[in-house]
mmCIF file of N, CA and C in Angstrom:
data_model
loop_
_atom_site.group_PDB
_atom_site.id
_atom_site.type_symbol
_atom_site.label_atom_id
_atom_site.label_comp_id
_atom_site.label_asym_id
_atom_site.label_seq_id
_atom_site.Cartn_x
_atom_site.Cartn_y
_atom_site.Cartn_z
ATOM 1 N N MET A 698 68.918 276.663 121.815
ATOM 2 C CA MET A 698 69.727 275.625 122.421
ATOM 3 C C MET A 698 70.655 275.019 121.373
ATOM 4 N N GLU A 699 71.783 274.557 121.821
ATOM 5 C CA GLU A 699 72.729 273.900 120.924
ATOM 6 C C GLU A 699 72.659 272.389 121.111
ATOM 7 N N PHE A 700 72.730 271.691 119.981
ATOM 8 C CA PHE A 700 72.726 270.234 119.958
ATOM 9 C C PHE A 700 73.752 269.785 118.932
ATOM 10 N N THR A 701 74.241 268.569 119.083
ATOM 11 C CA THR A 701 75.127 267.991 118.075
ATOM 12 C C THR A 701 74.511 266.690 117.598
ATOM 13 N N ILE A 702 74.311 266.605 116.283
ATOM 14 C CA ILE A 702 73.758 265.394 115.672
ATOM 15 C C ILE A 702 74.649 265.008 114.509
ATOM 16 N N ARG A 703 75.158 263.780 114.540
ATOM 17 C CA ARG A 703 76.035 263.257 113.501
ATOM 18 C C ARG A 703 77.218 264.185 113.240
ATOM 19 N N GLY A 704 77.742 264.752 114.314
ATOM 20 C CA GLY A 704 78.898 265.618 114.214
ATOM 21 C C GLY A 704 78.603 267.042 113.771
ATOM 22 N N THR A 705 77.330 267.359 113.535
ATOM 23 C CA THR A 705 76.949 268.712 113.120
ATOM 24 C C THR A 705 76.370 269.453 114.312
ATOM 25 N N LYS A 706 76.958 270.602 114.622
ATOM 26 C CA LYS A 706 76.419 271.426 115.714
ATOM 27 C C LYS A 706 75.213 272.186 115.194
ATOM 28 N N LEU A 707 74.132 272.103 115.938
ATOM 29 C CA LEU A 707 72.877 272.734 115.562
ATOM 30 C C LEU A 707 72.446 273.707 116.646
ATOM 31 N N GLU A 708 71.820 274.772 116.233
ATOM 32 C CA GLU A 708 71.241 275.695 117.204
ATOM 33 C C GLU A 708 69.816 276.008 116.749
ATOM 34 N N ILE A 709 68.847 275.519 117.521
ATOM 35 C CA ILE A 709 67.445 275.817 117.237
ATOM 36 C C ILE A 709 66.745 276.159 118.545
ATOM 37 N N THR A 710 65.666 276.892 118.414
ATOM 38 C CA THR A 710 64.904 277.310 119.589
ATOM 39 C C THR A 710 63.465 276.835 119.456
ATOM 40 N N GLN A 711 62.746 276.943 120.542
ATOM 41 C CA GLN A 711 61.327 276.618 120.531
ATOM 42 C C GLN A 711 60.596 277.513 119.528
ATOM 43 N N ASP A 712 60.974 278.775 119.471
ATOM 44 C CA ASP A 712 60.350 279.706 118.518
ATOM 45 C C ASP A 712 60.588 279.281 117.073
ATOM 46 N N ASP A 713 61.789 278.752 116.773
ATOM 47 C CA ASP A 713 62.068 278.267 115.418
ATOM 48 C C ASP A 713 61.088 277.164 115.039
ATOM 49 N N VAL A 714 60.887 276.228 115.944
ATOM 50 C CA VAL A 714 59.992 275.097 115.690
ATOM 51 C C VAL A 714 58.552 275.589 115.514
ATOM 52 N N MET A 715 58.124 276.491 116.359
ATOM 53 C CA MET A 715 56.755 277.009 116.289
ATOM 54 C C MET A 715 56.526 277.782 114.980
ATOM 55 N N ARG A 716 57.519 278.536 114.555
ATOM 56 C CA ARG A 716 57.413 279.290 113.306
ATOM 57 C C ARG A 716 57.261 278.343 112.117
ATOM 58 N N VAL A 717 58.076 277.306 112.077
ATOM 59 C CA VAL A 717 58.019 276.342 110.977
ATOM 60 C C VAL A 717 56.688 275.592 110.996
ATOM 61 N N ALA A 718 56.209 275.230 112.171
ATOM 62 C CA ALA A 718 54.928 274.515 112.272
ATOM 63 C C ALA A 718 53.798 275.325 111.648
ATOM 64 N N LYS A 719 53.855 276.646 111.786
ATOM 65 C CA LYS A 719 52.813 277.513 111.227
ATOM 66 C C LYS A 719 52.962 277.699 109.727
ATOM 67 N N GLN A 720 54.169 277.494 109.206
ATOM 68 C CA GLN A 720 54.444 277.775 107.798
ATOM 69 C C GLN A 720 54.307 276.576 106.874
ATOM 70 N N VAL A 721 54.508 275.379 107.375
ATOM 71 C CA VAL A 721 54.526 274.200 106.508
ATOM 72 C C VAL A 721 53.381 273.256 106.847
ATOM 73 N N ASN A 722 53.038 272.447 105.890
ATOM 74 C CA ASN A 722 52.006 271.437 106.091
ATOM 75 C C ASN A 722 52.687 270.070 106.077
ATOM 76 N N ILE A 723 52.932 269.527 107.241
ATOM 77 C CA ILE A 723 53.601 268.237 107.369
ATOM 78 C C ILE A 723 52.561 267.216 107.794
ATOM 79 N N VAL A 724 52.406 266.194 106.985
ATOM 80 C CA VAL A 724 51.384 265.180 107.233
ATOM 81 C C VAL A 724 52.055 263.873 107.648
ATOM 82 N N ALA A 725 51.495 263.232 108.646
ATOM 83 C CA ALA A 725 52.021 261.946 109.104
ATOM 84 C C ALA A 725 51.650 260.857 108.109
ATOM 85 N N ASP A 726 52.588 259.946 107.868
ATOM 86 C CA ASP A 726 52.265 258.793 107.035
ATOM 87 C C ASP A 726 51.957 257.603 107.936
ATOM 88 N N SER A 727 51.715 256.473 107.338
ATOM 89 C CA SER A 727 51.309 255.296 108.118
ATOM 90 C C SER A 727 52.414 254.785 109.043
ATOM 91 N N LYS A 728 53.671 255.118 108.760
ATOM 92 C CA LYS A 728 54.789 254.665 109.587
ATOM 93 C C LYS A 728 55.062 255.593 110.769
ATOM 94 N N THR A 729 54.501 256.785 110.747
ATOM 95 C CA THR A 729 54.759 257.767 111.798
ATOM 96 C C THR A 729 54.219 257.275 113.124
ATOM 97 N N ARG A 730 55.062 257.319 114.135
ATOM 98 C CA ARG A 730 54.630 256.873 115.453
ATOM 99 C C ARG A 730 54.642 257.996 116.482
ATOM 100 N N TYR A 731 55.633 258.871 116.419
ATOM 101 C CA TYR A 731 55.758 259.920 117.430
ATOM 102 C C TYR A 731 55.342 261.272 116.865
ATOM 103 N N MET A 732 54.470 261.925 117.602
ATOM 104 C CA MET A 732 53.938 263.222 117.200
ATOM 105 C C MET A 732 54.338 264.261 118.239
ATOM 106 N N VAL A 733 54.574 265.479 117.774
ATOM 107 C CA VAL A 733 54.871 266.598 118.664
ATOM 108 C C VAL A 733 53.664 267.530 118.634
ATOM 109 N N ILE A 734 53.301 268.040 119.780
ATOM 110 C CA ILE A 734 52.159 268.943 119.856
ATOM 111 C C ILE A 734 52.660 270.385 119.909
ATOM 112 N N VAL A 735 52.202 271.174 118.925
ATOM 113 C CA VAL A 735 52.552 272.593 118.842
ATOM 114 C C VAL A 735 51.255 273.371 118.744
ATOM 115 N N ASP A 736 50.994 274.219 119.717
ATOM 116 C CA ASP A 736 49.755 275.007 119.757
ATOM 117 C C ASP A 736 48.513 274.134 119.570
ATOM 118 N N GLY A 737 48.510 272.975 120.220
ATOM 119 C CA GLY A 737 47.352 272.090 120.193
ATOM 120 C C GLY A 737 47.222 271.222 118.950
ATOM 121 N N LYS A 738 48.132 271.364 118.000
ATOM 122 C CA LYS A 738 48.076 270.579 116.762
ATOM 123 C C LYS A 738 49.211 269.565 116.750
ATOM 124 N N ARG A 739 48.942 268.388 116.186
ATOM 125 C CA ARG A 739 49.937 267.312 116.138
ATOM 126 C C ARG A 739 50.695 267.331 114.810
ATOM 127 N N TYR A 740 52.014 267.159 114.919
ATOM 128 C CA TYR A 740 52.891 267.079 113.757
ATOM 129 C C TYR A 740 53.807 265.873 113.929
ATOM 130 N N PRO A 741 54.204 265.232 112.839
ATOM 131 C CA PRO A 741 55.196 264.155 112.958
ATOM 132 C C PRO A 741 56.499 264.742 113.508
ATOM 133 N N ALA A 742 56.990 264.174 114.591
ATOM 134 C CA ALA A 742 58.160 264.737 115.275
ATOM 135 C C ALA A 742 59.367 264.845 114.344
ATOM 136 N N LYS A 743 59.696 263.786 113.646
ATOM 137 C CA LYS A 743 60.878 263.797 112.784
ATOM 138 C C LYS A 743 60.690 264.765 111.619
ATOM 139 N N GLY A 744 59.509 264.789 111.033
ATOM 140 C CA GLY A 744 59.240 265.679 109.904
ATOM 141 C C GLY A 744 59.337 267.144 110.288
ATOM 142 N N LEU A 745 58.772 267.512 111.424
ATOM 143 C CA LEU A 745 58.821 268.901 111.869
ATOM 144 C C LEU A 745 60.247 269.285 112.260
ATOM 145 N N PHE A 746 60.950 268.387 112.913
ATOM 146 C CA PHE A 746 62.345 268.644 113.287
ATOM 147 C C PHE A 746 63.191 268.864 112.037
ATOM 148 N N HIS A 747 63.022 268.006 111.045
ATOM 149 C CA HIS A 747 63.778 268.133 109.799
ATOM 150 C C HIS A 747 63.450 269.445 109.091
ATOM 151 N N ALA A 748 62.176 269.790 109.013
ATOM 152 C CA ALA A 748 61.770 271.042 108.377
ATOM 153 C C ALA A 748 62.367 272.248 109.104
ATOM 154 N N THR A 749 62.441 272.171 110.418
ATOM 155 C CA THR A 749 63.039 273.256 111.200
ATOM 156 C C THR A 749 64.528 273.378 110.891
ATOM 157 N N LEU A 750 65.209 272.246 110.814
ATOM 158 C CA LEU A 750 66.639 272.270 110.483
ATOM 159 C C LEU A 750 66.861 272.874 109.096
ATOM 160 N N LYS A 751 66.035 272.481 108.139
ATOM 161 C CA LYS A 751 66.155 273.028 106.775
ATOM 162 C C LYS A 751 65.940 274.533 106.776
ATOM 163 N N SER A 752 64.966 275.004 107.552
ATOM 164 C CA SER A 752 64.670 276.438 107.594
ATOM 165 C C SER A 752 65.836 277.239 108.164
ATOM 166 N N LYS A 753 66.659 276.585 108.971
ATOM 167 C CA LYS A 753 67.816 277.239 109.578
ATOM 168 C C LYS A 753 69.076 277.082 108.714
ATOM 169 N N GLY A 754 68.939 276.385 107.581
ATOM 170 C CA GLY A 754 70.063 276.243 106.657
ATOM 171 C C GLY A 754 70.964 275.050 106.904
ATOM 172 N N TYR A 755 70.557 274.136 107.774
ATOM 173 C CA TYR A 755 71.380 272.954 108.021
ATOM 174 C C TYR A 755 71.176 271.937 106.903
ATOM 175 N N ASP A 756 72.265 271.311 106.498
ATOM 176 C CA ASP A 756 72.244 270.378 105.376
ATOM 177 C C ASP A 756 72.197 268.930 105.864
ATOM 178 N N LEU A 757 71.111 268.587 106.549
ATOM 179 C CA LEU A 757 70.907 267.212 107.008
ATOM 180 C C LEU A 757 69.654 266.665 106.330
ATOM 181 N N THR A 758 69.737 265.429 105.842
ATOM 182 C CA THR A 758 68.577 264.803 105.222
ATOM 183 C C THR A 758 67.770 264.060 106.284
ATOM 184 N N LEU A 759 66.597 263.586 105.897
ATOM 185 C CA LEU A 759 65.796 262.768 106.820
ATOM 186 C C LEU A 759 66.562 261.524 107.255
ATOM 187 N N GLN A 760 67.410 261.006 106.375
ATOM 188 C CA GLN A 760 68.187 259.813 106.709
ATOM 189 C C GLN A 760 69.326 260.117 107.679
ATOM 190 N N ASP A 761 69.714 261.391 107.767
ATOM 191 C CA ASP A 761 70.797 261.774 108.683
ATOM 192 C C ASP A 761 70.345 261.871 110.135
ATOM 193 N N ILE A 762 69.036 262.005 110.336
ATOM 194 C CA ILE A 762 68.517 262.124 111.700
ATOM 195 C C ILE A 762 67.595 260.950 111.993
ATOM 196 N N THR A 763 67.489 260.640 113.259
ATOM 197 C CA THR A 763 66.585 259.564 113.659
ATOM 198 C C THR A 763 65.366 260.166 114.356
ATOM 199 N N THR A 764 64.340 259.359 114.476
ATOM 200 C CA THR A 764 63.179 259.793 115.242
ATOM 201 C C THR A 764 63.598 260.072 116.678
ATOM 202 N N GLY A 765 64.512 259.265 117.191
ATOM 203 C CA GLY A 765 65.019 259.474 118.548
ATOM 204 C C GLY A 765 65.693 260.829 118.710
ATOM 205 N N ASP A 766 66.480 261.228 117.696
ATOM 206 C CA ASP A 766 67.104 262.554 117.722
ATOM 207 C C ASP A 766 66.029 263.629 117.833
ATOM 208 N N ALA A 767 65.033 263.526 116.962
ATOM 209 C CA ALA A 767 63.962 264.531 116.909
ATOM 210 C C ALA A 767 63.207 264.599 118.234
ATOM 211 N N VAL A 768 62.818 263.457 118.744
ATOM 212 C CA VAL A 768 62.058 263.407 119.998
ATOM 213 C C VAL A 768 62.889 263.989 121.142
ATOM 214 N N HIS A 769 64.145 263.612 121.217
ATOM 215 C CA HIS A 769 65.024 264.096 122.287
ATOM 216 C C HIS A 769 65.141 265.621 122.253
ATOM 217 N N VAL A 770 65.437 266.180 121.087
ATOM 218 C CA VAL A 770 65.631 267.631 120.970
ATOM 219 C C VAL A 770 64.323 268.370 121.225
ATOM 220 N N LEU A 771 63.237 267.892 120.626
ATOM 221 C CA LEU A 771 61.949 268.575 120.808
ATOM 222 C C LEU A 771 61.508 268.562 122.269
ATOM 223 N N ARG A 772 61.749 267.459 122.965
ATOM 224 C CA ARG A 772 61.439 267.419 124.410
ATOM 225 C C ARG A 772 62.302 268.414 125.178
ATOM 226 N N LYS A 773 63.595 268.473 124.847
ATOM 227 C CA LYS A 773 64.499 269.425 125.509
ATOM 228 C C LYS A 773 64.034 270.860 125.299
ATOM 229 N N LEU A 774 63.395 271.116 124.147
ATOM 230 C CA LEU A 774 62.892 272.452 123.853
ATOM 231 C C LEU A 774 61.551 272.726 124.535
ATOM 232 N N GLY A 775 61.004 271.698 125.209
ATOM 233 C CA GLY A 775 59.773 271.901 125.983
ATOM 234 C C GLY A 775 58.487 271.452 125.323
ATOM 235 N N PHE A 776 58.597 270.744 124.194
ATOM 236 C CA PHE A 776 57.390 270.275 123.511
ATOM 237 C C PHE A 776 56.924 268.930 124.055
ATOM 238 N N GLU A 777 55.630 268.729 124.007
ATOM 239 C CA GLU A 777 55.039 267.445 124.400
ATOM 240 C C GLU A 777 55.109 266.497 123.209
ATOM 241 N N ILE A 778 55.529 265.267 123.480
ATOM 242 C CA ILE A 778 55.593 264.211 122.466
ATOM 243 C C ILE A 778 54.584 263.153 122.845
ATOM 244 N N VAL A 779 53.793 262.718 121.863
ATOM 245 C CA VAL A 779 52.797 261.684 122.111
ATOM 246 C C VAL A 779 52.970 260.588 121.072
ATOM 247 N N VAL A 780 52.510 259.380 121.431
ATOM 248 C CA VAL A 780 52.543 258.256 120.504
ATOM 249 C C VAL A 780 51.238 258.257 119.731
ATOM 250 N N LYS A 781 51.338 258.131 118.437
ATOM 251 C CA LYS A 781 50.178 258.167 117.551
ATOM 252 C C LYS A 781 49.270 256.995 117.806
#
């Protein structure tokens, strides 16, 4: 799917997110509120979204994206989002 965040066109798929979830160890910190469920495991939504963008070569920092961006895109891709 294609998305635009902060003027940058992005193309990521559900498979991209699932692949990154299996490859990286992303741990929620005390400020993390929204979690995405991938294969029954919970990941911080913004952290997993950012890691997926990095894996695809996009040059966006954590400060360039919001939790809202991450939650919106991950939901559009079919993932369940839960509040921690």
